[in-house]
Coordinates of C-alpha atoms and ligand atoms in Angstrom, one line a residue:
L1 CA -62.9 97.7 -112.6
G2 CA -66.4 98.7 -113.7
P3 CA -66.7 101.9 -115.7
V4 CA -68.3 103.5 -112.6
M5 CA -64.9 103.6 -111.0
L6 CA -63.8 106.3 -113.4
D7 CA -66.4 108.6 -111.9
F8 CA -65.1 108.0 -108.4
S9 CA -61.5 108.8 -109.1
V10 CA -61.6 111.6 -106.6
P11 CA -62.7 109.7 -103.6
V12 CA -60.2 106.9 -104.3
R13 CA -57.5 109.5 -104.3
R14 CA -58.8 110.7 -100.9
W15 CA -58.5 107.3 -99.3
V16 CA -54.9 107.0 -100.5
M17 CA -54.1 110.3 -99.0
A18 CA -55.7 109.4 -95.7
G19 CA -53.2 106.6 -95.5
S20 CA -55.5 103.7 -95.8
V21 CA -55.4 102.2 -99.3
T22 CA -58.7 100.5 -100.2
V23 CA -58.6 98.6 -103.4
L24 CA -62.0 97.9 -104.9
F25 CA -62.3 95.0 -107.3
G26 CA -65.5 94.9 -109.3
Y27 CA -68.4 97.1 -108.4
D28 CA -70.1 96.9 -105.1
P29 CA -72.7 99.7 -104.8
V30 CA -73.2 99.4 -101.1
L31 CA -69.5 99.6 -100.4
L32 CA -69.1 102.5 -102.8
Q33 CA -72.0 104.3 -101.3
R34 CA -70.5 103.9 -97.8
H35 CA -67.0 105.0 -98.8
C36 CA -68.0 107.9 -101.0
N37 CA -71.1 108.9 -99.1
L38 CA -72.1 110.5 -102.4
N39 CA -75.4 112.1 -101.4
E40 CA -74.0 113.7 -98.3
R41 CA -70.9 115.1 -99.9
K42 CA -70.8 118.9 -99.6
M43 CA -70.7 121.2 -102.5
V44 CA -67.3 122.9 -103.0
G45 CA -66.1 125.9 -104.9
V46 CA -64.0 125.7 -108.1
V47 CA -61.9 128.7 -109.2
G48 CA -59.9 129.2 -112.4
L49 CA -58.2 132.5 -113.0
E50 CA -57.5 134.3 -116.2
I51 CA -54.9 137.1 -115.7
H52 CA -53.8 139.9 -118.0
A53 CA -50.4 141.2 -117.0
Q54 CA -49.2 144.3 -118.7
I55 CA -45.7 143.8 -119.9
Q56 CA -43.2 146.3 -118.5
S57 CA -41.5 147.6 -121.6
T58 CA -40.6 151.0 -123.0
S59 CA -42.6 150.5 -126.2
K60 CA -45.7 148.6 -127.3
L61 CA -46.0 145.1 -128.6
F62 CA -46.1 145.9 -132.3
S63 CA -45.2 149.6 -132.5
G64 CA -42.6 152.0 -131.3
S65 CA -45.0 154.1 -129.2
H66 CA -44.0 154.6 -125.6
V67 CA -45.8 152.9 -122.8
R68 CA -46.6 155.1 -119.8
F69 CA -49.3 155.2 -117.2
L70 CA -51.0 158.6 -116.8
A71 CA -49.8 160.3 -119.9
P72 CA -52.1 162.9 -121.6
P73 CA -54.8 161.1 -123.6
N74 CA -53.8 160.0 -127.1
S75 CA -50.2 161.2 -126.7
L76 CA -48.7 157.8 -127.1
V77 CA -50.3 156.6 -130.3
S78 CA -48.6 155.6 -133.6
H79 CA -50.4 155.1 -136.9
F80 CA -50.3 151.4 -136.3
D81 CA -52.0 151.8 -132.9
A82 CA -54.7 153.8 -134.5
S83 CA -55.1 151.1 -137.1
L84 CA -54.5 153.3 -140.1
P85 CA -54.7 151.3 -143.3
G86 CA -51.3 150.2 -144.6
T87 CA -49.6 150.1 -141.3
L88 CA -47.9 146.8 -140.3
P89 CA -47.0 145.2 -136.9
V90 CA -43.3 144.9 -135.9
L91 CA -42.9 142.5 -133.0
N92 CA -41.1 144.0 -130.0
R93 CA -38.3 141.5 -129.0
R94 CA -38.3 142.8 -125.4
C95 CA -42.0 141.8 -124.9
V96 CA -41.2 138.3 -126.2
A97 CA -38.3 138.1 -123.8
A98 CA -40.5 139.2 -120.9
A99 CA -43.1 136.5 -121.7
V100 CA -40.4 133.8 -122.0
L101 CA -38.7 134.9 -118.7
T102 CA -42.1 134.8 -117.0
G103 CA -42.8 131.4 -118.6
L104 CA -39.5 130.1 -117.3
A105 CA -40.1 131.4 -113.8
L106 CA -43.5 129.7 -113.8
N107 CA -42.1 126.3 -114.9
C108 CA -43.7 126.5 -118.3
T109 CA -42.6 124.7 -121.5
I110 CA -41.6 127.4 -123.9
N111 CA -42.9 126.8 -127.4
R112 CA -39.9 127.2 -129.8
K113 CA -42.5 128.2 -132.4
S114 CA -45.7 130.0 -131.6
L115 CA -48.3 131.7 -133.8
F116 CA -50.3 134.9 -133.8
D117 CA -54.0 135.1 -134.5
R118 CA -56.7 137.7 -135.0
K119 CA -59.6 137.7 -132.6
H120 CA -62.4 139.8 -133.9
Y121 CA -64.8 141.8 -131.9
F122 CA -66.1 145.3 -132.2
Y123 CA -65.3 147.8 -129.5
A124 CA -64.8 151.6 -129.9
D125 CA -61.4 151.4 -128.2
M126 CA -60.1 148.8 -130.6
P127 CA -60.1 150.5 -133.9
A128 CA -58.8 147.6 -136.0
G129 CA -61.9 145.5 -135.1
Y130 CA -59.7 142.7 -133.9
Q131 CA -57.0 142.0 -131.4
I132 CA -53.8 140.2 -132.2
T133 CA -53.4 137.3 -129.8
Q134 CA -52.1 133.7 -129.6
Q135 CA -55.1 131.5 -129.9
R136 CA -53.7 128.3 -131.6
V137 CA -50.1 128.0 -130.3
P138 CA -49.2 130.3 -127.4
I139 CA -45.6 131.1 -126.4
A140 CA -45.6 129.1 -123.1
V141 CA -47.7 126.2 -121.9
N142 CA -48.0 123.7 -119.0
G143 CA -46.6 125.7 -116.2
M144 CA -47.1 125.7 -112.4
L145 CA -47.4 128.4 -109.9
V146 CA -46.3 127.4 -106.4
Y147 CA -47.6 129.6 -103.6
S148 CA -47.4 129.7 -99.8
Y149 CA -49.5 131.6 -97.4
F150 CA -50.8 131.7 -93.8
E151 CA -54.0 129.8 -93.8
G152 CA -57.2 130.4 -91.8
R153 CA -58.4 132.9 -89.3
R154 CA -55.5 132.6 -86.9
R155 CA -52.9 132.6 -89.7
N156 CA -50.4 130.6 -87.8
Q157 CA -50.0 127.7 -90.3
V158 CA -48.0 128.1 -93.5
V159 CA -49.4 126.0 -96.3
T160 CA -47.9 125.5 -99.7
K161 CA -50.0 124.8 -102.7
S162 CA -49.7 124.9 -106.5
V163 CA -51.9 125.6 -109.4
K164 CA -51.3 124.6 -113.0
I165 CA -50.9 127.2 -115.6
K166 CA -52.4 126.1 -118.9
Q167 CA -50.7 128.7 -121.0
I168 CA -49.2 132.2 -121.3
Q169 CA -50.1 134.0 -124.5
L170 CA -48.9 137.3 -125.9
E171 CA -51.5 139.8 -127.0
Q172 CA -52.4 143.4 -127.5
D173 CA -54.1 145.6 -124.9
S174 CA -57.1 147.7 -126.0
G175 CA -57.5 151.4 -125.6
K176 CA -59.7 152.9 -123.0
S177 CA -63.3 154.3 -123.3
L178 CA -64.0 157.2 -121.0
H179 CA -67.7 157.8 -120.5
D180 CA -68.8 161.4 -119.9
D181 CA -72.2 161.0 -118.4
E182 CA -73.0 164.7 -118.2
R183 CA -72.7 165.2 -121.9
S184 CA -73.5 161.6 -122.7
Q185 CA -70.4 161.1 -124.7
T186 CA -67.8 158.4 -124.9
L187 CA -64.2 159.5 -125.4
I188 CA -61.5 157.2 -126.6
D189 CA -57.9 157.2 -125.3
L190 CA -55.6 155.0 -127.4
N191 CA -52.5 155.3 -125.2
R192 CA -53.0 151.8 -123.9
A193 CA -54.0 150.4 -127.4
G194 CA -51.3 147.9 -128.4
V195 CA -49.4 147.7 -125.1
G196 CA -48.1 144.2 -124.7
L197 CA -50.0 141.8 -122.4
M198 CA -49.3 138.4 -121.2
E199 CA -52.5 136.5 -120.6
L200 CA -52.0 133.7 -118.1
V201 CA -54.7 131.0 -118.0
M202 CA -54.8 128.9 -114.9
E203 CA -56.5 125.5 -114.6
P204 CA -59.7 125.4 -112.4
E205 CA -57.9 123.9 -109.4
M206 CA -58.4 126.4 -106.6
C207 CA -61.3 126.2 -104.2
C208 CA -61.8 129.6 -102.5
G209 CA -61.0 133.3 -102.4
E210 CA -58.2 132.8 -99.9
E211 CA -56.3 130.4 -102.2
A212 CA -56.8 132.6 -105.3
A213 CA -55.7 135.7 -103.4
A214 CA -52.6 134.0 -102.2
A215 CA -51.8 132.7 -105.7
V216 CA -52.2 136.2 -107.2
R217 CA -50.1 137.7 -104.4
E218 CA -47.3 135.3 -105.2
L219 CA -47.6 135.9 -108.9
Q220 CA -47.3 139.7 -108.3
L221 CA -44.1 139.2 -106.3
I222 CA -42.7 136.9 -109.0
L223 CA -43.5 139.3 -111.8
Q224 CA -42.0 142.2 -109.9
A225 CA -38.9 140.2 -109.1
L226 CA -38.6 139.4 -112.8
G227 CA -39.3 143.0 -113.8
T228 CA -41.7 141.8 -116.5
C229 CA -44.8 143.5 -115.0
Q230 CA -45.3 146.0 -112.3
A231 CA -48.4 144.0 -111.3
N232 CA -50.3 146.8 -109.5
M233 CA -53.9 145.7 -109.6
A234 CA -55.3 149.2 -108.7
E235 CA -53.4 150.7 -111.7
G236 CA -54.7 147.9 -114.0
Q237 CA -51.2 146.5 -114.8
L238 CA -52.6 143.2 -113.5
R239 CA -56.2 142.4 -114.3
V240 CA -57.6 139.3 -112.8
D241 CA -60.9 137.6 -113.9
A242 CA -62.2 134.9 -111.7
N243 CA -64.1 131.9 -113.2
V244 CA -66.1 130.4 -110.4
S245 CA -68.4 127.3 -110.2
V246 CA -69.5 124.9 -107.5
H247 CA -70.0 121.1 -107.6
R248 CA -69.9 118.0 -105.4
P249 CA -66.4 116.4 -105.5
G250 CA -66.3 113.5 -107.9
E251 CA -69.0 115.0 -110.2
H252 CA -68.5 117.0 -113.3
L253 CA -67.6 120.7 -112.9
G254 CA -70.5 123.0 -112.5
V255 CA -71.6 125.9 -114.8
R256 CA -69.2 128.8 -114.2
T257 CA -69.6 132.5 -114.0
E258 CA -66.8 134.9 -114.8
V259 CA -66.3 137.8 -112.3
K260 CA -64.7 141.0 -113.5
N261 CA -63.9 144.5 -112.2
I262 CA -61.7 143.3 -109.4
N263 CA -59.1 145.8 -108.5
S264 CA -57.3 144.4 -105.5
V265 CA -56.2 141.0 -104.0
R266 CA -58.6 141.6 -101.1
H267 CA -61.5 142.2 -103.4
L268 CA -60.6 139.1 -105.4
A269 CA -61.0 136.9 -102.3
K270 CA -64.2 138.6 -101.4
A271 CA -65.7 138.4 -104.9
I272 CA -64.9 134.7 -105.2
D273 CA -66.3 133.7 -101.8
Y274 CA -69.4 135.7 -102.4
E275 CA -69.9 134.1 -105.8
I276 CA -69.4 130.5 -104.4
Q277 CA -71.9 131.2 -101.7
R278 CA -74.4 132.7 -104.1
Q279 CA -74.1 129.7 -106.5
M280 CA -74.6 127.2 -103.7
E281 CA -77.7 129.0 -102.6
V282 CA -79.0 129.1 -106.1
L283 CA -78.5 125.3 -106.5
Q284 CA -79.9 124.5 -103.1
S285 CA -83.1 126.3 -103.9
A286 CA -83.3 124.2 -107.1
G287 CA -82.3 127.1 -109.3
K288 CA -79.7 127.1 -112.1
V289 CA -76.4 128.9 -112.3
L290 CA -76.2 130.8 -115.6
N291 CA -73.0 131.0 -117.6
E292 CA -72.6 134.8 -117.4
T293 CA -70.2 137.6 -116.8
R294 CA -70.6 139.3 -113.4
A295 CA -69.1 142.4 -112.0
F296 CA -67.8 142.8 -108.5
D297 CA -69.3 145.7 -106.6
S298 CA -66.7 146.6 -103.9
K299 CA -69.2 148.8 -102.0
S300 CA -71.7 146.0 -101.3
G301 CA -69.2 143.1 -101.7
N302 CA -71.7 141.5 -104.1
T303 CA -71.3 140.3 -107.7
I304 CA -73.9 141.6 -110.1
P305 CA -74.8 140.4 -113.7
M306 CA -73.0 142.2 -116.5
R307 CA -73.9 140.2 -119.6
D308 CA -74.8 136.6 -120.3
K309 CA -72.6 134.4 -122.3
E310 CA -75.2 132.0 -123.4
G311 CA -75.2 133.2 -127.0
L312 CA -71.5 132.3 -127.5
Q313 CA -69.6 135.1 -129.2
D314 CA -68.1 134.3 -132.6
Y315 CA -64.6 135.8 -132.6
R316 CA -63.9 134.6 -136.2
F317 CA -60.4 133.6 -135.3
M318 CA -57.9 133.6 -138.2
P319 CA -54.1 133.5 -138.5
E320 CA -52.6 136.9 -138.4
P321 CA -51.4 137.3 -142.0
N322 CA -48.9 140.2 -141.3
L323 CA -46.8 138.3 -138.8
P324 CA -44.6 135.2 -139.4
P325 CA -44.4 132.5 -136.8
L326 CA -42.5 133.5 -133.7
F327 CA -39.3 131.5 -133.1
V328 CA -37.3 131.4 -129.9
Y329 CA -34.1 129.5 -129.7
D330 CA -32.5 127.2 -127.0
S331 CA -29.0 128.6 -127.2
E332 CA -26.9 131.0 -129.3
A333 CA -25.5 127.9 -131.1
S334 CA -29.0 126.9 -132.2
V335 CA -29.7 130.2 -134.0
P336 CA -29.6 129.5 -137.7
A337 CA -26.9 131.1 -139.8
G338 CA -27.9 134.4 -141.3
I339 CA -29.8 135.5 -138.2
D340 CA -28.2 137.8 -135.8
P341 CA -28.4 136.1 -132.3
A342 CA -28.7 139.6 -130.8
Q343 CA -32.0 140.1 -132.7
V344 CA -33.7 137.0 -131.4
V345 CA -34.8 135.6 -128.1
V346 CA -32.5 132.9 -126.7
I347 CA -33.8 130.8 -123.8
E348 CA -30.4 130.0 -122.4
R349 CA -29.6 133.7 -122.1
L350 CA -32.8 134.4 -120.2
S351 CA -32.6 131.5 -117.8
G352 CA -29.3 132.8 -116.8
Q353 CA -31.0 136.1 -115.9
L354 CA -33.6 134.6 -113.7
P355 CA -33.4 136.4 -110.3
E356 CA -33.9 134.9 -106.9
L357 CA -37.7 134.2 -106.7
P358 CA -39.7 135.1 -103.6
S359 CA -40.1 131.5 -102.3
V360 CA -36.4 131.0 -102.5
K361 CA -35.8 134.3 -100.8
R362 CA -38.0 133.4 -97.9
T363 CA -36.3 130.1 -97.3
R364 CA -32.9 131.8 -97.5
L365 CA -33.9 134.5 -95.0
V366 CA -35.2 131.9 -92.5
E367 CA -32.1 129.8 -92.9
T368 CA -29.6 132.6 -92.9
Y369 CA -31.0 134.7 -90.1
G370 CA -33.0 132.3 -88.0
I371 CA -36.1 134.5 -88.3
L372 CA -39.7 133.3 -88.1
Q373 CA -41.3 132.2 -91.3
E374 CA -44.0 134.8 -91.1
H375 CA -41.4 137.5 -90.8
S376 CA -39.8 136.2 -94.0
F377 CA -43.1 136.8 -95.7
T378 CA -43.3 140.4 -94.5
L379 CA -39.8 141.0 -95.6
V380 CA -40.4 139.7 -99.1
N381 CA -43.8 141.6 -99.4
E382 CA -42.5 145.1 -99.1
D383 CA -40.3 146.4 -101.9
G384 CA -36.8 147.2 -100.6
L385 CA -37.4 145.8 -97.1
I386 CA -34.9 142.9 -97.4
D387 CA -32.1 145.2 -98.4
Y388 CA -33.0 147.5 -95.5
F389 CA -33.0 144.5 -93.1
E390 CA -29.8 143.0 -94.3
N391 CA -28.2 146.4 -94.2
V392 CA -29.1 146.9 -90.6
V393 CA -27.9 143.3 -89.7
Q394 CA -24.5 144.0 -91.3
T395 CA -24.0 147.3 -89.4
T396 CA -25.1 146.2 -85.9
K397 CA -23.8 143.7 -83.4
A398 CA -27.3 142.6 -82.5
E399 CA -28.8 139.3 -83.4
P400 CA -30.9 139.3 -86.6
R401 CA -33.8 138.1 -84.5
K402 CA -33.6 141.3 -82.6
V403 CA -33.2 143.4 -85.7
I404 CA -36.3 141.9 -87.3
G405 CA -38.4 143.0 -84.4
W406 CA -37.4 146.6 -85.0
V407 CA -37.9 146.4 -88.7
I408 CA -41.4 144.7 -88.5
K409 CA -42.8 146.5 -85.5
E410 CA -41.3 150.0 -85.5
L411 CA -40.3 150.6 -89.1
I412 CA -43.2 148.9 -90.9
G413 CA -45.7 150.2 -88.2
N414 CA -44.6 153.8 -88.8
L415 CA -44.4 153.4 -92.6
N416 CA -47.8 151.9 -92.8
S417 CA -49.4 154.5 -90.6
Q418 CA -48.1 157.2 -92.9
N419 CA -48.6 155.3 -96.2
L420 CA -44.9 155.5 -97.0
K421 CA -42.6 153.1 -99.0
V422 CA -39.5 151.6 -97.5
S423 CA -37.4 153.9 -99.7
Q424 CA -39.1 156.9 -98.1
S425 CA -38.2 156.0 -94.5
P426 CA -36.8 159.0 -92.7
I427 CA -34.6 156.6 -90.7
S428 CA -31.8 155.0 -92.6
P429 CA -30.6 151.5 -92.0
C430 CA -27.4 153.0 -90.6
A431 CA -29.3 155.2 -88.1
L432 CA -31.4 152.2 -86.9
A433 CA -28.3 150.1 -86.5
E434 CA -26.8 152.9 -84.4
L435 CA -29.8 152.9 -82.2
I436 CA -29.9 149.2 -81.8
N437 CA -26.2 149.2 -80.9
L438 CA -26.9 151.6 -78.0
V439 CA -29.4 149.1 -76.6
E440 CA -27.0 146.2 -77.1
S441 CA -24.2 148.0 -75.3
G442 CA -26.5 148.9 -72.4
H443 CA -26.3 152.7 -73.0
I444 CA -30.1 153.0 -73.4
S445 CA -32.9 150.7 -72.4
S446 CA -35.1 149.1 -75.0
S447 CA -38.1 151.0 -73.9
T448 CA -36.2 154.3 -74.2
A449 CA -35.0 153.2 -77.6
K450 CA -38.6 153.0 -78.8
Q451 CA -39.1 156.5 -77.7
V452 CA -35.9 157.6 -79.4
F453 CA -37.0 155.8 -82.6
Q454 CA -40.1 158.0 -82.7
E455 CA -38.0 161.1 -82.1
M456 CA -35.7 160.1 -85.0
W457 CA -38.7 159.6 -87.2
K458 CA -39.8 163.2 -86.5
A459 CA -36.4 164.8 -86.7
P460 CA -34.3 162.8 -89.2
E461 CA -31.6 165.5 -89.3
K462 CA -30.6 164.7 -85.7
T463 CA -28.3 161.9 -84.8
V464 CA -29.2 159.2 -82.3
G465 CA -26.6 160.5 -79.9
Q466 CA -28.0 164.0 -80.1
I467 CA -31.5 162.9 -79.3
V468 CA -30.5 160.7 -76.4
K469 CA -28.4 163.6 -75.0
E470 CA -30.9 166.3 -75.5
Q471 CA -33.7 164.4 -73.7
D472 CA -31.4 162.9 -71.1
L473 CA -32.2 159.4 -71.9
W474 CA -28.9 157.6 -71.1
M475 CA -29.3 154.5 -69.0
I476 CA -28.8 154.9 -65.2
N477 CA -26.2 152.3 -64.5
D478 CA -24.8 153.8 -61.3
K479 CA -25.5 151.2 -58.5
E480 CA -25.8 153.7 -55.7
E481 CA -28.3 155.8 -57.6
L482 CA -30.4 152.8 -58.5
Q483 CA -30.4 151.7 -54.8
K484 CA -31.6 155.2 -53.9
I485 CA -34.4 155.2 -56.4
C486 CA -35.6 151.7 -55.3
K487 CA -35.4 152.6 -51.7
R488 CA -37.7 155.7 -52.3
I489 CA -40.2 153.5 -54.1
V490 CA -40.2 150.8 -51.4
D491 CA -40.6 153.3 -48.6
S492 CA -43.5 155.0 -50.3
H493 CA -45.4 151.7 -50.9
P494 CA -45.6 150.0 -47.5
E495 CA -48.9 148.1 -48.4
E496 CA -47.5 146.6 -51.5
V497 CA -44.3 145.6 -49.6
Q498 CA -46.5 143.8 -47.0
I499 CA -48.3 141.8 -49.7
I500 CA -45.1 140.8 -51.4
R501 CA -43.7 139.6 -48.1
G502 CA -46.9 137.7 -47.6
G503 CA -45.9 135.6 -50.7
N504 CA -47.6 137.4 -53.6
K505 CA -44.6 138.1 -55.8
K506 CA -46.7 139.5 -58.6
V507 CA -47.0 142.8 -56.8
L508 CA -43.3 143.3 -57.3
N509 CA -44.2 144.2 -60.9
K510 CA -46.1 147.2 -59.6
L511 CA -43.0 148.5 -57.8
M512 CA -40.9 147.9 -60.9
G513 CA -43.4 149.9 -62.9
E514 CA -43.1 152.7 -60.4
V515 CA -39.3 152.7 -60.8
Q516 CA -39.6 152.7 -64.6
R517 CA -42.0 155.6 -64.4
E518 CA -39.8 157.6 -62.1
T519 CA -36.8 157.1 -64.3
K520 CA -38.6 157.4 -67.6
G521 CA -37.6 153.8 -68.5
R522 CA -33.9 154.5 -68.1
T523 CA -33.2 151.4 -66.1
D524 CA -32.5 147.8 -66.8
P525 CA -35.5 145.8 -65.5
V526 CA -33.4 142.8 -64.6
Q527 CA -31.2 144.9 -62.4
I528 CA -34.1 146.7 -60.8
R529 CA -35.9 143.4 -60.0
A530 CA -32.8 142.1 -58.3
I531 CA -32.5 145.2 -56.1
L532 CA -36.2 145.3 -55.2
E533 CA -36.3 141.6 -54.4
K534 CA -33.4 142.0 -52.0
M535 CA -35.0 145.1 -50.4
V536 CA -38.3 143.6 -49.6
S537 CA -37.2 140.1 -48.6
Ligands
ADP1 P1 -62.9 129.2 -122.6 O1 -62.5 128.4 -123.8 O2 -64.4 129.4 -122.5 O3 -62.2 130.5 -122.5 P2 -61.2 127.8 -120.9 O4 -61.2 126.3 -120.8 O5 -60.1 128.5 -121.7 O6 -62.6 128.3 -121.4 O7 -61.2 128.3 -119.4 C1 -61.2 129.7 -119.2 C2 -60.9 129.9 -117.7 O8 -62.0 129.4 -117.0 C3 -59.7 129.1 -117.2 O9 -59.0 130.0 -116.3 C4 -60.3 127.9 -116.4 O10 -59.5 127.6 -115.3 C5 -61.6 128.5 -116.0 N1 -62.7 127.4 -115.9 C6 -63.1 126.6 -116.8 N2 -64.1 125.8 -116.4 C7 -64.3 126.2 -115.1 C8 -65.3 125.8 -114.1 N3 -66.2 124.9 -114.3 N4 -65.2 126.4 -112.9 C9 -64.3 127.4 -112.7 N5 -63.4 127.8 -113.6 C10 -63.4 127.2 -114.8
MG2 MG1 -60.1 131.1 -122.7

């Protein structure tokens, strides 16, 4: 194999995947040209994410100050957070446990010994002049995030992909600078200074906004299931920076830009796709992509230059002298004598605490309840929705497949239109089960039930039975009465009856509609069809 083969490792992999294995001995430029079609290969995007996840903990990474979003400015600041001389860091065990738990859930190798370093840069909201991070040996490495999503425009195909996680490192958050343009002042709020962060660095393996958005969405769900981060992007608990470049497959990776200021998953996808397109256009017009930091502008959907990275920053990394190496232990038994096992992080203890992860949940829902895969995604997406659904399923005789329709269409539809969470639903799982039961037992029709659902939403204090009774919505099951109603409709529509008799059965639907209208949907369509068919034949 000539050295040139190394450069073509990507196309070779392609052939194997396509099912036709081509083995090339030696180097035949014509053959290679034909197979690789190098010059015609299209440019593709390459995306690598760096994600800062704020650790959900009551106190900060190295101090006892509380962690709270939206507290009065500078009300959660210890002397250490303000970097007063003489103060020392004390590592918060719970933050370490959160990082290890996250590492385990993301299939990482947990480093039994990791190190802290100082990364220097000057920012007004970082009074020490450096950030404590894990530059040399981070707490977790070599992980993998597996994510599934509905691909493409029609979203009818589930695809499962994975992206490697290079590392997870523990570090401090900075404070916040608030710019007062009117008085041209900058005000500093140190509440966030020293809050624990997990920085997750992903390998540059994704190719577009849709993939990156799906990966981040899955990560959000995992972090929330673990309880290690609330992962709300709009509130800054999850901050995603997208590194983007373009190249032709098989060639070296292109120069990348880093896109910041992305505050939702939707914007992430937009920002990346815009950036890929922009870089392709730059290269096609013989320009050069600059290694720079760009900001996403959500109004225009564009990315705009923030600062260039050409002059590489010197962070003057150095080992943090005030913190010893961080040790975590495999099991209680491996904790050395003289150390209280309760005071250290033990991996075995944490792996026993791993909750059911979203992908496992989805599979379980599909297998247990026979619901559609896409519905399992919706159930897992909304906090508390699985419990709600399972609760209804347990209290009703209806098939889970029927229950899911109610939950996805009526419940979620109503919640979304009013911007409510599942826990704020005015209709309890019990009440919904009662309603569904009335449909199942033939006491109300399914179209009436939808009406009743809306009434229940407006008047949660009333029971299902009350509403049905007040509005006189009970199903008409009396054969004679049904006959009478149908007869009236048939008599008043002689033309339609003619057409049906002439062979156009579709017009029967019109008569059925008339019956439904007259009875306000209180009849069983199957029964009505049978009666009408008999009458006109
Ligand atoms: P640095 O040392 O400059 O921080 P890293 O190798 O740590 O660079 O990568 C930082 C981030 O940039 C990672 O998330 C990685 O996936 C991403 N990245 C690196 N090279 C590229 C590239 N050519 N295109 C897209 N993303 C990239
Ligand atoms: Mg880096």
